[in-house]
């Protein structure tokens, strides 16, 4: 495995930070195409809690994100325009092309990352992504979460795991970098099942991985189940024990982009250990010092 920091340093020559962007999109799990309530863990903002309003031009959103980050990052930092909220490719291909071009032409943006679902990459979107990748380094982030179709159906993922395989293949054929999101702690999964998803993504050919624990967010279906005591969350040590085992399955060429997620405090109900970011970072630095 290689860390994201080492990968960015090698590829761009310096640190890279993400400037989160929202597009005016939703996702098929919300608009009735595949469901209406969203995945059972997904907050109302579809992971877009860190971005500016989707109504603002992309260049303005990037400026605002850079301003927010400026106090925390070194002066020679590069930026990745991160299309994060909902399903960023669940839109008209021309709209997507315009927005990606706007990001690519921002003077401080050196790469683009697009978060999406494997079932939302039709041929015309694949063409847009492929054209974008010819202009600027492009990462595509796929929310697999688990390779177990039954667990995925329970939280309402809305596509079968074979669709992920097809998407990875299509993206890789076009030379597009793929990052796979995996959640540890989904209801119905034991440790072996979680590790199987990591192995599955690696075998499918993912270039990178992002791990996160299951969050219980306000206003989600899991909130109710959690409050009723029907589902639980992982404790910090439990979670990082699984991460530690997962890392052993990751080959040298695969980039670890994230060991744990960044839950949005305004909607977070559990696990509360994730809210103390400084403590979590210290824990990671101590525990994984030989790897990071
Ligand atoms: S996690 Fe992604 S696919 Fe699921 S409801 Fe949220 S935005 Fe849609």
Tab-separated table of C-alpha atoms and ligand atoms in Angstrom:
chain	number	residue	atom	x	y	z
A	1	UNK	CA	0.000	0.000	0.000
A	2	UNK	CA	0.986	3.577	-0.470
A	3	UNK	CA	-0.495	6.505	1.434
A	4	UNK	CA	-2.343	9.297	-0.364
A	5	UNK	CA	0.236	11.801	0.924
A	6	UNK	CA	3.085	9.817	-0.637
A	7	UNK	CA	1.116	9.307	-3.836
A	8	UNK	CA	0.361	13.040	-4.182
A	9	UNK	CA	3.932	14.013	-3.390
A	10	UNK	CA	5.145	11.628	-6.039
A	11	UNK	CA	2.574	12.705	-8.635
A	12	UNK	CA	2.303	16.455	-7.964
A	13	UNK	CA	5.459	17.244	-6.014
A	14	UNK	CA	3.646	18.599	-2.951
A	15	UNK	CA	0.691	18.141	-0.636
A	16	UNK	CA	-2.803	18.155	-2.099
A	17	UNK	CA	-6.033	19.195	-0.375
A	18	UNK	CA	-9.586	18.759	-1.502
A	19	UNK	CA	-11.842	21.688	-2.296
A	20	UNK	CA	-15.362	20.271	-1.930
A	21	UNK	CA	-17.910	21.186	-4.594
A	22	UNK	CA	-21.648	20.527	-4.847
A	23	UNK	CA	-23.460	20.129	-8.122
A	24	UNK	CA	-27.162	20.581	-8.601
A	25	UNK	CA	-27.762	16.826	-8.679
A	26	UNK	CA	-29.480	14.213	-6.592
A	27	UNK	CA	-29.100	10.453	-6.742
A	28	UNK	CA	-31.244	7.555	-7.991
A	29	UNK	CA	-31.810	6.423	-4.424
A	30	UNK	CA	-33.539	9.684	-3.669
A	31	UNK	CA	-35.459	10.768	-6.744
A	32	UNK	CA	-37.589	7.611	-6.993
A	33	UNK	CA	-35.608	5.931	-9.778
A	34	UNK	CA	-34.342	3.290	-7.357
A	35	UNK	CA	-35.679	4.574	-4.081
A	36	UNK	CA	-36.757	7.678	-2.235
A	37	UNK	CA	-35.172	7.729	1.206
A	38	UNK	CA	-31.529	7.378	0.186
A	39	UNK	CA	-29.156	4.783	1.582
A	40	UNK	CA	-29.989	4.044	5.223
A	41	UNK	CA	-26.899	5.910	6.473
A	42	UNK	CA	-26.917	8.877	4.084
A	43	UNK	CA	-27.664	12.305	5.493
A	44	UNK	CA	-30.019	14.719	3.744
A	45	UNK	CA	-27.092	16.581	2.198
A	46	UNK	CA	-25.682	13.432	0.599
A	47	UNK	CA	-22.155	13.917	2.008
A	48	UNK	CA	-22.102	17.502	0.809
A	49	UNK	CA	-21.911	19.062	4.280
A	50	UNK	CA	-18.458	20.487	3.614
A	51	UNK	CA	-19.217	22.281	0.346
A	52	UNK	CA	-20.734	25.650	-0.603
A	53	UNK	CA	-24.156	25.956	-2.199
A	54	UNK	CA	-24.595	24.067	-5.460
A	55	UNK	CA	-26.224	27.209	-6.872
A	56	UNK	CA	-22.866	29.001	-6.916
A	57	UNK	CA	-20.570	28.712	-9.943
A	58	UNK	CA	-17.938	25.997	-9.545
A	59	UNK	CA	-15.103	28.551	-9.624
A	60	UNK	CA	-16.698	30.466	-6.723
A	61	UNK	CA	-17.196	27.250	-4.745
A	62	UNK	CA	-13.528	26.406	-5.282
A	63	UNK	CA	-12.452	29.896	-4.165
A	64	UNK	CA	-14.587	29.589	-1.031
A	65	UNK	CA	-13.243	26.118	-0.231
A	66	UNK	CA	-9.654	27.308	-0.681
A	67	UNK	CA	-10.351	30.291	1.566
A	68	UNK	CA	-11.731	27.950	4.244
A	69	UNK	CA	-8.661	25.706	3.973
A	70	UNK	CA	-6.070	28.475	3.646
A	71	UNK	CA	-5.415	28.850	7.374
A	72	UNK	CA	-4.744	25.122	7.801
A	73	UNK	CA	-2.564	24.222	4.828
A	74	UNK	CA	0.986	25.037	3.683
A	75	UNK	CA	1.436	27.781	1.091
A	76	UNK	CA	2.628	25.438	-1.654
A	77	UNK	CA	-0.433	23.167	-1.381
A	78	UNK	CA	-2.148	21.998	-4.538
A	79	UNK	CA	-5.908	21.537	-4.755
A	80	UNK	CA	-8.161	18.781	-5.974
A	81	UNK	CA	-11.610	19.958	-7.034
A	82	UNK	CA	-13.746	17.375	-5.259
A	83	UNK	CA	-17.225	16.841	-6.683
A	84	UNK	CA	-18.510	15.240	-3.537
A	85	UNK	CA	-22.214	15.540	-2.839
A	86	UNK	CA	-24.876	13.033	-3.841
A	87	UNK	CA	-24.018	11.354	-7.175
A	88	UNK	CA	-21.972	13.819	-9.183
A	89	UNK	CA	-22.454	12.083	-12.535
A	90	UNK	CA	-26.220	11.699	-12.126
A	91	UNK	CA	-26.924	14.529	-14.529
A	92	UNK	CA	-26.897	15.559	-18.144
A	93	UNK	CA	-23.493	14.817	-19.686
A	94	UNK	CA	-23.158	18.358	-21.123
A	95	UNK	CA	-23.864	19.879	-17.689
A	96	UNK	CA	-21.193	17.638	-16.177
A	97	UNK	CA	-18.709	18.516	-18.918
A	98	UNK	CA	-19.243	22.248	-18.348
A	99	UNK	CA	-18.731	21.903	-14.597
A	100	UNK	CA	-15.631	19.725	-14.907
A	101	UNK	CA	-14.129	22.101	-17.482
A	102	UNK	CA	-14.787	25.032	-15.147
A	103	UNK	CA	-12.952	23.224	-12.348
A	104	UNK	CA	-10.101	22.162	-14.628
A	105	UNK	CA	-9.505	25.748	-15.717
A	106	UNK	CA	-9.316	27.126	-12.164
A	107	UNK	CA	-5.706	28.310	-11.696
A	108	UNK	CA	-5.257	26.568	-8.338
A	109	UNK	CA	-6.787	23.235	-9.289
A	110	UNK	CA	-4.291	20.521	-10.235
A	111	UNK	CA	-6.627	17.518	-10.200
A	112	UNK	CA	-10.300	16.593	-10.070
A	113	UNK	CA	-12.039	13.910	-8.070
A	114	UNK	CA	-15.592	12.855	-8.903
A	115	UNK	CA	-17.650	10.883	-6.380
A	116	UNK	CA	-20.351	8.770	-7.939
A	117	UNK	CA	-22.104	5.412	-8.109
A	118	UNK	CA	-21.085	2.610	-10.465
A	119	UNK	CA	-24.592	2.523	-11.977
A	120	UNK	CA	-24.470	6.223	-12.906
A	121	UNK	CA	-21.721	6.136	-15.499
A	122	UNK	CA	-23.481	5.690	-18.855
A	123	UNK	CA	-21.388	5.841	-22.080
A	124	UNK	CA	-21.888	9.607	-22.563
A	125	UNK	CA	-20.654	10.283	-19.010
A	126	UNK	CA	-17.758	7.905	-19.557
A	127	UNK	CA	-16.813	10.025	-22.573
A	128	UNK	CA	-16.912	13.199	-20.461
A	129	UNK	CA	-14.729	11.603	-17.777
A	130	UNK	CA	-12.374	10.244	-20.396
A	131	UNK	CA	-12.006	13.674	-22.063
A	132	UNK	CA	-11.465	15.321	-18.668
A	133	UNK	CA	-8.758	12.801	-17.767
A	134	UNK	CA	-6.869	13.849	-20.893
A	135	UNK	CA	-6.743	17.451	-19.613
A	136	UNK	CA	-6.110	17.049	-15.908
A	137	UNK	CA	-5.437	14.184	-13.460
A	138	UNK	CA	-8.826	12.676	-12.670
A	139	UNK	CA	-9.896	10.387	-9.853
A	140	UNK	CA	-13.285	8.679	-9.879
A	141	UNK	CA	-14.650	7.589	-6.517
A	142	UNK	CA	-17.119	4.715	-6.422
A	143	UNK	CA	-19.312	4.006	-3.408
A	144	UNK	CA	-19.133	0.225	-3.191
A	145	UNK	CA	-19.391	0.103	0.640
A	146	UNK	CA	-19.678	-3.711	0.609
A	147	UNK	CA	-19.405	-6.521	-1.906
A	148	UNK	CA	-22.223	-8.421	-0.194
A	149	UNK	CA	-25.405	-7.974	-2.235
A	150	UNK	CA	-27.694	-8.888	0.648
A	151	UNK	CA	-26.124	-6.344	3.024
A	152	UNK	CA	-26.183	-3.769	0.229
A	153	UNK	CA	-29.868	-4.471	-0.450
A	154	UNK	CA	-30.616	-4.036	3.255
A	155	UNK	CA	-29.216	-0.503	3.355
A	156	UNK	CA	-30.716	0.254	-0.040
A	157	UNK	CA	-27.628	0.653	-2.224
A	158	UNK	CA	-29.731	0.112	-5.326
A	159	UNK	CA	-27.306	-1.751	-7.543
A	160	UNK	CA	-25.740	-5.195	-7.612
A	161	UNK	CA	-22.044	-5.690	-7.001
A	162	UNK	CA	-21.459	-6.892	-10.579
A	163	UNK	CA	-22.295	-3.324	-11.710
A	164	UNK	CA	-19.283	-2.124	-9.719
A	165	UNK	CA	-17.075	-4.636	-11.563
A	166	UNK	CA	-18.318	-3.365	-14.916
A	167	UNK	CA	-17.766	0.283	-13.940
A	168	UNK	CA	-14.216	-0.350	-12.719
A	169	UNK	CA	-13.433	-2.184	-15.950
A	170	UNK	CA	-14.874	0.589	-18.138
A	171	UNK	CA	-13.042	3.341	-16.223
A	172	UNK	CA	-9.744	1.473	-16.189
A	173	UNK	CA	-9.989	0.774	-19.917
A	174	UNK	CA	-9.995	4.542	-20.366
A	175	UNK	CA	-7.079	5.046	-18.032
A	176	UNK	CA	-9.191	6.688	-15.330
A	177	UNK	CA	-8.044	6.284	-11.750
A	178	UNK	CA	-10.592	4.491	-9.542
A	179	UNK	CA	-10.950	4.919	-5.788
A	180	UNK	CA	-13.347	2.601	-3.968
A	181	UNK	CA	-15.234	3.496	-0.789
A	182	UNK	CA	-15.742	0.713	1.754
A	183	UNK	CA	-17.700	1.036	5.010
A	184	UNK	CA	-16.773	-1.041	8.053
A	185	UNK	CA	-19.545	-1.771	10.531
A	186	UNK	CA	-22.575	-2.129	8.275
A	187	UNK	CA	-25.421	-4.023	9.957
A	188	UNK	CA	-25.269	-7.710	9.090
A	189	UNK	CA	-21.516	-7.780	8.508
A	190	UNK	CA	-18.846	-9.436	10.587
A	191	UNK	CA	-15.152	-8.681	10.285
A	192	UNK	CA	-14.534	-11.335	7.635
A	193	UNK	CA	-17.253	-9.869	5.429
A	194	UNK	CA	-15.759	-6.382	5.777
A	195	UNK	CA	-12.326	-7.661	4.823
A	196	UNK	CA	-13.831	-9.537	1.900
A	197	UNK	CA	-15.046	-6.238	0.454
A	198	UNK	CA	-11.519	-4.835	0.611
A	199	UNK	CA	-10.147	-7.896	-1.159
A	200	UNK	CA	-12.970	-7.692	-3.672
A	201	UNK	CA	-12.152	-4.104	-4.627
A	202	UNK	CA	-8.449	-4.896	-4.890
A	203	UNK	CA	-9.163	-7.883	-7.125
A	204	UNK	CA	-11.477	-5.770	-9.275
A	205	UNK	CA	-8.520	-3.494	-9.981
A	206	UNK	CA	-9.215	-0.426	-7.859
A	207	UNK	CA	-6.322	2.052	-7.757
A	208	UNK	CA	-7.208	3.383	-4.345
A	209	UNK	CA	-9.333	2.755	-1.272
A	210	UNK	CA	-11.169	4.894	1.228
A	211	UNK	CA	-12.278	3.314	4.465
A	212	UNK	CA	-14.822	4.697	6.844
A	213	UNK	CA	-16.791	3.418	9.788
A	214	UNK	CA	-20.546	3.414	9.729
A	215	UNK	CA	-21.906	6.738	10.948
A	216	UNK	CA	-25.361	7.189	12.352
A	217	UNK	CA	-26.564	10.542	11.097
A	218	UNK	CA	-29.612	12.538	12.085
A	219	UNK	CA	-32.604	12.099	9.829
A	220	UNK	CA	-31.513	8.767	8.370
A	221	UNK	CA	-33.212	5.382	8.502
A	222	UNK	CA	-30.365	4.089	10.640
A	223	UNK	CA	-31.026	6.777	13.237
A	224	UNK	CA	-34.286	5.111	14.183
A	225	UNK	CA	-32.811	1.597	14.229
A	226	UNK	CA	-29.904	2.841	16.332
A	227	UNK	CA	-32.215	4.582	18.790
A	228	UNK	CA	-34.251	1.387	19.075
A	229	UNK	CA	-31.057	-0.542	19.892
A	230	UNK	CA	-31.349	-2.664	16.757
A	231	UNK	CA	-27.997	-1.677	15.286
A	232	UNK	CA	-24.695	-0.704	16.854
A	233	UNK	CA	-21.565	1.169	15.823
A	234	UNK	CA	-17.910	0.229	16.118
A	235	UNK	CA	-15.752	1.484	18.954
A	236	UNK	CA	-12.535	3.231	17.996
A	237	UNK	CA	-10.193	0.335	18.744
A	238	UNK	CA	-12.533	-2.191	17.153
A	239	UNK	CA	-12.693	-0.107	13.993
A	240	UNK	CA	-8.958	0.394	13.689
A	241	UNK	CA	-8.305	-3.310	14.383
A	242	UNK	CA	-10.322	-3.990	11.237
A	243	UNK	CA	-8.473	-1.239	9.342
A	244	UNK	CA	-5.194	-2.788	10.430
A	245	UNK	CA	-6.190	-6.180	9.037
A	246	UNK	CA	-7.556	-4.588	5.881
A	247	UNK	CA	-4.241	-2.860	5.188
A	248	UNK	CA	-2.533	-6.240	5.100
A	249	UNK	CA	-4.710	-7.164	2.128
A	250	UNK	CA	-3.765	-4.094	0.127
A	251	UNK	CA	-0.961	-4.507	-2.419
A	252	UNK	CA	1.884	-2.004	-2.741
A	253	UNK	CA	0.498	-0.189	-5.766
A	254	UNK	CA	-2.909	0.599	-4.243
A	255	UNK	CA	-3.265	4.012	-2.602
A	256	UNK	CA	-4.957	4.344	0.779
A	257	UNK	CA	-6.765	7.657	0.539
A	258	UNK	CA	-8.483	7.478	3.893
A	259	UNK	CA	-8.292	5.369	7.041
A	260	UNK	CA	-11.443	6.864	8.460
A	261	UNK	CA	-14.100	9.338	7.392
A	262	UNK	CA	-14.872	12.833	8.437
A	263	UNK	CA	-18.378	12.739	9.863
A	264	UNK	CA	-20.273	16.023	9.808
A	265	UNK	CA	-20.723	17.001	13.457
A	266	UNK	CA	-23.992	18.837	12.863
A	267	UNK	CA	-25.756	15.578	11.924
A	268	UNK	CA	-23.627	12.993	13.753
A	269	UNK	CA	-25.301	10.833	16.382
A	270	UNK	CA	-22.763	8.008	16.676
A	271	UNK	CA	-20.024	6.942	17.040
A	272	UNK	CA	-19.027	10.037	19.004
A	273	UNK	CA	-15.326	9.121	19.119
A	274	UNK	CA	-15.209	10.178	15.458
A	275	UNK	CA	-16.181	13.731	16.396
A	276	UNK	CA	-12.897	14.381	18.181
A	277	UNK	CA	-10.816	14.649	15.067
A	278	UNK	CA	-7.600	15.665	16.798
A	279	UNK	CA	-7.773	12.626	19.084
A	280	UNK	CA	-8.479	10.306	16.154
A	281	UNK	CA	-5.569	11.746	14.158
A	282	UNK	CA	-3.237	11.302	17.149
A	283	UNK	CA	-4.449	7.730	17.578
A	284	UNK	CA	-3.842	6.986	13.876
A	285	UNK	CA	-0.397	8.582	13.962
A	286	UNK	CA	0.543	6.505	16.983
A	287	UNK	CA	-0.929	3.234	15.858
A	288	UNK	CA	0.028	3.364	12.199
A	289	UNK	CA	3.290	5.292	12.519
A	290	UNK	CA	5.225	2.601	10.673
A	291	UNK	CA	2.867	2.771	7.731
A	292	UNK	CA	2.183	6.484	7.355
B	1	LIG	S1	-24.890	7.404	-0.125
B	1	LIG	FE1	-24.773	8.131	-2.235
B	1	LIG	S2	-26.080	6.675	-3.341
B	1	LIG	FE2	-26.654	6.497	-1.194
B	1	LIG	S3	-28.363	7.937	-0.922
B	1	LIG	FE3	-26.465	9.005	-0.380
B	1	LIG	S4	-25.877	10.087	-2.244
B	1	LIG	FE4	-27.335	8.472	-2.831
